[in-house]
mmCIF file of C-alpha atoms in Angstrom:
data_model
loop_
_atom_site.group_PDB
_atom_site.id
_atom_site.type_symbol
_atom_site.label_atom_id
_atom_site.label_comp_id
_atom_site.label_asym_id
_atom_site.label_seq_id
_atom_site.Cartn_x
_atom_site.Cartn_y
_atom_site.Cartn_z
ATOM 1 C CA UNK A 1 84.507 116.915 112.359
ATOM 2 C CA UNK A 2 87.445 114.916 111.673
ATOM 3 C CA UNK A 3 87.551 113.239 108.279
ATOM 4 C CA UNK A 4 88.978 109.834 108.003
ATOM 5 C CA UNK A 5 90.883 109.198 104.641
ATOM 6 C CA UNK A 6 91.586 105.707 103.514
ATOM 7 C CA UNK A 7 94.026 104.877 100.575
ATOM 8 C CA UNK A 8 93.065 102.688 98.008
ATOM 9 C CA UNK A 9 95.597 100.297 99.048
ATOM 10 C CA UNK A 10 93.898 99.954 102.625
ATOM 11 C CA UNK A 11 90.764 98.501 101.027
ATOM 12 C CA UNK A 12 89.745 95.613 98.963
ATOM 13 C CA UNK A 13 91.711 97.001 95.960
ATOM 14 C CA UNK A 14 94.964 94.874 96.019
ATOM 15 C CA UNK A 15 97.922 96.249 94.406
ATOM 16 C CA UNK A 16 100.017 94.143 91.913
ATOM 17 C CA UNK A 17 102.938 92.652 93.616
ATOM 18 C CA UNK A 18 105.332 94.195 90.798
ATOM 19 C CA UNK A 19 103.402 97.476 90.438
ATOM 20 C CA UNK A 20 105.634 100.618 90.117
ATOM 21 C CA UNK A 21 104.846 104.179 90.144
ATOM 22 C CA UNK A 22 106.661 106.791 88.319
ATOM 23 C CA UNK A 23 107.262 109.974 90.084
ATOM 24 C CA UNK A 24 108.375 113.285 88.446
ATOM 25 C CA UNK A 25 110.843 115.227 90.503
ATOM 26 C CA UNK A 26 111.293 118.703 89.506
ATOM 27 C CA UNK A 27 114.846 120.590 89.402
ATOM 28 C CA UNK A 28 116.481 120.300 92.620
ATOM 29 C CA UNK A 29 119.739 121.425 94.297
ATOM 30 C CA UNK A 30 121.676 118.371 93.410
ATOM 31 C CA UNK A 31 120.489 117.815 89.790
ATOM 32 C CA UNK A 32 117.991 118.785 86.792
ATOM 33 C CA UNK A 33 114.414 117.317 86.694
ATOM 34 C CA UNK A 34 114.013 113.486 86.455
ATOM 35 C CA UNK A 35 111.613 110.508 86.699
ATOM 36 C CA UNK A 36 112.236 107.745 89.475
ATOM 37 C CA UNK A 37 110.196 104.482 90.431
ATOM 38 C CA UNK A 38 108.649 104.666 93.835
ATOM 39 C CA UNK A 39 106.336 102.366 95.910
ATOM 40 C CA UNK A 40 102.481 102.781 94.446
ATOM 41 C CA UNK A 41 101.578 103.461 97.918
ATOM 42 C CA UNK A 42 103.496 106.726 97.606
ATOM 43 C CA UNK A 43 101.537 107.654 94.553
ATOM 44 C CA UNK A 44 98.295 106.815 96.165
ATOM 45 C CA UNK A 45 99.100 109.000 99.156
ATOM 46 C CA UNK A 46 99.987 112.000 96.731
ATOM 47 C CA UNK A 47 96.802 111.356 94.928
ATOM 48 C CA UNK A 48 94.841 111.430 98.103
ATOM 49 C CA UNK A 49 96.414 114.649 99.307
ATOM 50 C CA UNK A 50 95.773 116.331 95.975
ATOM 51 C CA UNK A 51 92.189 115.366 96.090
ATOM 52 C CA UNK A 52 91.652 116.964 99.555
ATOM 53 C CA UNK A 53 93.837 120.093 99.418
ATOM 54 C CA UNK A 54 92.373 123.068 98.325
ATOM 55 C CA UNK A 55 93.385 124.038 94.635
ATOM 56 C CA UNK A 56 96.454 126.099 94.816
ATOM 57 C CA UNK A 57 97.674 128.555 92.190
ATOM 58 C CA UNK A 58 100.995 128.385 90.291
ATOM 59 C CA UNK A 59 103.833 129.988 91.991
ATOM 60 C CA UNK A 60 107.431 130.756 90.634
ATOM 61 C CA UNK A 61 110.162 128.073 90.971
ATOM 62 C CA UNK A 62 113.035 129.863 92.564
ATOM 63 C CA UNK A 63 115.489 127.539 90.597
ATOM 64 C CA UNK A 64 113.841 127.880 87.180
ATOM 65 C CA UNK A 65 111.764 131.078 87.431
ATOM 66 C CA UNK A 66 108.801 129.131 85.716
ATOM 67 C CA UNK A 67 105.340 129.133 87.303
ATOM 68 C CA UNK A 68 104.544 125.630 88.773
ATOM 69 C CA UNK A 69 102.229 123.699 90.984
ATOM 70 C CA UNK A 70 103.979 122.847 94.211
ATOM 71 C CA UNK A 71 102.721 119.636 95.957
ATOM 72 C CA UNK A 72 103.048 120.787 99.323
ATOM 73 C CA UNK A 73 101.320 124.158 99.236
ATOM 74 C CA UNK A 74 98.509 125.701 101.270
ATOM 75 C CA UNK A 75 96.640 129.011 101.172
ATOM 76 C CA UNK A 76 98.721 130.069 98.123
ATOM 77 C CA UNK A 77 102.001 129.604 100.100
ATOM 78 C CA UNK A 78 104.557 126.728 100.065
ATOM 79 C CA UNK A 79 104.720 124.572 103.075
ATOM 80 C CA UNK A 80 108.364 125.046 104.559
ATOM 81 C CA UNK A 81 110.773 122.260 105.256
ATOM 82 C CA UNK A 82 110.824 123.712 108.804
ATOM 83 C CA UNK A 83 107.252 123.021 109.281
ATOM 84 C CA UNK A 84 107.538 119.500 108.027
ATOM 85 C CA UNK A 85 110.524 118.688 110.128
ATOM 86 C CA UNK A 86 109.599 120.483 113.234
ATOM 87 C CA UNK A 87 105.713 120.036 113.283
ATOM 88 C CA UNK A 88 104.437 117.389 110.743
ATOM 89 C CA UNK A 89 107.237 114.546 111.350
ATOM 90 C CA UNK A 90 107.154 115.097 115.405
ATOM 91 C CA UNK A 91 103.335 114.780 115.264
ATOM 92 C CA UNK A 92 103.610 111.514 113.200
ATOM 93 C CA UNK A 93 106.434 110.192 115.408
ATOM 94 C CA UNK A 94 104.002 110.746 118.354
ATOM 95 C CA UNK A 95 100.972 109.308 116.852
ATOM 96 C CA UNK A 96 103.197 106.030 115.824
ATOM 97 C CA UNK A 97 104.689 105.936 119.394
ATOM 98 C CA UNK A 98 108.312 106.192 118.275
ATOM 99 C CA UNK A 99 110.970 108.688 119.395
ATOM 100 C CA UNK A 100 111.654 111.981 117.424
ATOM 101 C CA UNK A 101 115.147 111.642 117.782
ATOM 102 C CA UNK A 102 117.966 108.840 117.847
ATOM 103 C CA UNK A 103 121.665 108.633 118.484
ATOM 104 C CA UNK A 104 122.358 110.547 115.198
ATOM 105 C CA UNK A 105 119.848 113.301 115.846
ATOM 106 C CA UNK A 106 116.515 114.366 115.038
ATOM 107 C CA UNK A 107 114.287 112.487 112.694
ATOM 108 C CA UNK A 108 113.944 114.713 109.492
ATOM 109 C CA UNK A 109 112.767 114.494 105.960
ATOM 110 C CA UNK A 110 116.260 114.196 104.779
ATOM 111 C CA UNK A 111 117.062 111.405 107.098
ATOM 112 C CA UNK A 112 114.125 109.497 105.636
ATOM 113 C CA UNK A 113 115.806 109.956 102.334
ATOM 114 C CA UNK A 114 119.204 108.742 103.545
ATOM 115 C CA UNK A 115 117.471 105.693 105.189
ATOM 116 C CA UNK A 116 115.829 104.766 101.996
ATOM 117 C CA UNK A 117 118.973 104.941 99.996
ATOM 118 C CA UNK A 118 120.878 102.764 102.485
ATOM 119 C CA UNK A 119 118.141 100.243 102.293
ATOM 120 C CA UNK A 120 118.177 100.147 98.662
ATOM 121 C CA UNK A 121 121.964 99.782 98.542
ATOM 122 C CA UNK A 122 121.792 97.088 101.078
ATOM 123 C CA UNK A 123 118.742 95.093 99.781
ATOM 124 C CA UNK A 124 118.845 91.417 98.886
ATOM 125 C CA UNK A 125 119.214 92.541 95.192
ATOM 126 C CA UNK A 126 120.800 95.961 95.617
ATOM 127 C CA UNK A 127 121.023 98.694 93.417
ATOM 128 C CA UNK A 128 124.403 99.464 92.106
ATOM 129 C CA UNK A 129 126.192 102.901 93.043
ATOM 130 C CA UNK A 130 125.108 104.370 89.689
ATOM 131 C CA UNK A 131 121.624 103.081 89.640
ATOM 132 C CA UNK A 132 121.291 104.694 93.208
ATOM 133 C CA UNK A 133 122.803 107.968 91.755
ATOM 134 C CA UNK A 134 120.209 108.057 89.272
ATOM 135 C CA UNK A 135 117.295 107.404 91.791
ATOM 136 C CA UNK A 136 118.556 110.100 93.869
ATOM 137 C CA UNK A 137 119.027 112.719 91.193
ATOM 138 C CA UNK A 138 122.714 113.248 91.985
ATOM 139 C CA UNK A 139 125.195 114.729 89.408
ATOM 140 C CA UNK A 140 127.959 112.712 90.568
ATOM 141 C CA UNK A 141 128.712 109.219 92.243
ATOM 142 C CA UNK A 142 130.590 111.124 94.899
ATOM 143 C CA UNK A 143 127.608 112.664 96.197
ATOM 144 C CA UNK A 144 125.808 109.316 96.208
ATOM 145 C CA UNK A 145 128.576 107.665 98.450
ATOM 146 C CA UNK A 146 127.374 109.696 101.385
ATOM 147 C CA UNK A 147 124.024 107.956 101.320
ATOM 148 C CA UNK A 148 125.342 104.537 100.156
ATOM 149 C CA UNK A 149 126.248 103.059 103.675
ATOM 150 C CA UNK A 150 126.991 99.556 103.794
ATOM 151 C CA UNK A 151 125.314 97.925 107.047
ATOM 152 C CA UNK A 152 127.086 95.387 109.175
ATOM 153 C CA UNK A 153 124.783 92.705 107.850
ATOM 154 C CA UNK A 154 125.893 93.370 104.224
ATOM 155 C CA UNK A 155 129.597 93.435 105.178
ATOM 156 C CA UNK A 156 129.374 90.292 107.298
ATOM 157 C CA UNK A 157 127.838 88.644 104.212
ATOM 158 C CA UNK A 158 130.471 90.040 101.775
ATOM 159 C CA UNK A 159 133.211 88.810 104.200
ATOM 160 C CA UNK A 160 131.806 85.528 104.369
ATOM 161 C CA UNK A 161 131.155 84.990 100.714
ATOM 162 C CA UNK A 162 135.001 86.108 100.079
ATOM 163 C CA UNK A 163 135.804 82.925 101.825
ATOM 164 C CA UNK A 164 138.925 84.425 103.510
ATOM 165 C CA UNK A 165 138.455 82.303 106.778
ATOM 166 C CA UNK A 166 137.569 79.129 104.907
ATOM 167 C CA UNK A 167 140.857 79.349 102.812
ATOM 168 C CA UNK A 168 143.185 79.939 105.537
ATOM 169 C CA UNK A 169 141.813 77.085 107.711
ATOM 170 C CA UNK A 170 141.733 74.434 105.054
ATOM 171 C CA UNK A 171 143.500 71.341 104.829
ATOM 172 C CA UNK A 172 145.173 69.567 101.748
ATOM 173 C CA UNK A 173 146.610 66.061 101.412
ATOM 174 C CA UNK A 174 150.347 66.265 100.510
ATOM 175 C CA UNK A 175 152.385 63.365 99.069
ATOM 176 C CA UNK A 176 155.965 63.326 100.067
ATOM 177 C CA UNK A 177 158.540 61.599 97.872
ATOM 178 C CA UNK A 178 160.679 60.175 100.714
ATOM 179 C CA UNK A 179 163.048 58.901 98.250
ATOM 180 C CA UNK A 180 163.804 62.432 96.842
ATOM 181 C CA UNK A 181 164.272 63.556 100.348
ATOM 182 C CA UNK A 182 166.688 60.706 101.317
ATOM 183 C CA UNK A 183 168.742 60.814 98.363
ATOM 184 C CA UNK A 184 169.306 64.484 98.618
ATOM 185 C CA UNK A 185 167.654 65.244 95.382
ATOM 186 C CA UNK A 186 165.197 67.646 96.994
ATOM 187 C CA UNK A 187 168.076 69.699 98.276
ATOM 188 C CA UNK A 188 168.995 70.303 94.838
ATOM 189 C CA UNK A 189 165.778 71.538 93.689
ATOM 190 C CA UNK A 190 163.975 68.529 92.639
ATOM 191 C CA UNK A 191 160.335 68.089 93.592
ATOM 192 C CA UNK A 192 159.478 66.312 96.771
ATOM 193 C CA UNK A 193 155.977 67.192 97.790
ATOM 194 C CA UNK A 194 152.988 66.965 95.800
ATOM 195 C CA UNK A 195 149.680 68.504 96.607
ATOM 196 C CA UNK A 196 146.367 66.839 95.848
ATOM 197 C CA UNK A 197 144.183 69.163 93.911
ATOM 198 C CA UNK A 198 141.528 66.466 93.511
ATOM 199 C CA UNK A 199 141.801 65.944 89.833
ATOM 200 C CA UNK A 200 145.711 65.866 89.745
ATOM 201 C CA UNK A 201 149.040 66.346 91.697
ATOM 202 C CA UNK A 202 150.603 69.771 92.020
ATOM 203 C CA UNK A 203 154.273 70.659 92.822
ATOM 204 C CA UNK A 204 153.678 74.419 93.211
ATOM 205 C CA UNK A 205 153.348 75.224 96.874
ATOM 206 C CA UNK A 206 152.967 78.914 96.559
ATOM 207 C CA UNK A 207 149.353 79.047 95.660
ATOM 208 C CA UNK A 208 146.306 80.526 97.325
#
């Protein structure tokens, strides 16, 4: 009999808008153990999985040699990333009615990490490169740059905010001293044109 599981957030228990869940990440290939904020729904999903998963024994961590309790384990064995990428994710894609691959290749767990990182970097109030480095658990900012991809929309906004186009098509009122031109004083280096800056006149013409 199939058992239907509901996350607390799916019921009448509304999450606080600014709620944050802190996730402890163990030692990994790009850094040491650290704690990162994640969406509360992720914390609820982990709690739900731990509640229905049979109790698992502690197993040795290949990176630290310590005996730890792995989150994704079943029948005293770790769930491999190949099973997650080749079985679980395709099954979820099929259930959601989305393709299992796109122009970049197969949808994998690592692709999800990269997508979230790019979204955080391109958000309305984005993370800085160093904040994203901490969130991903990277040792160096160089590793983070592979994830911090700027979207076309973000790039377009940055270009627009820079005001390059507006600066190059603007017009400005210029007052010409016709007497200085007619008398030849302009040819000898005397000021002969004045730019209206709004609050005063300027004779310096080589400004942006």
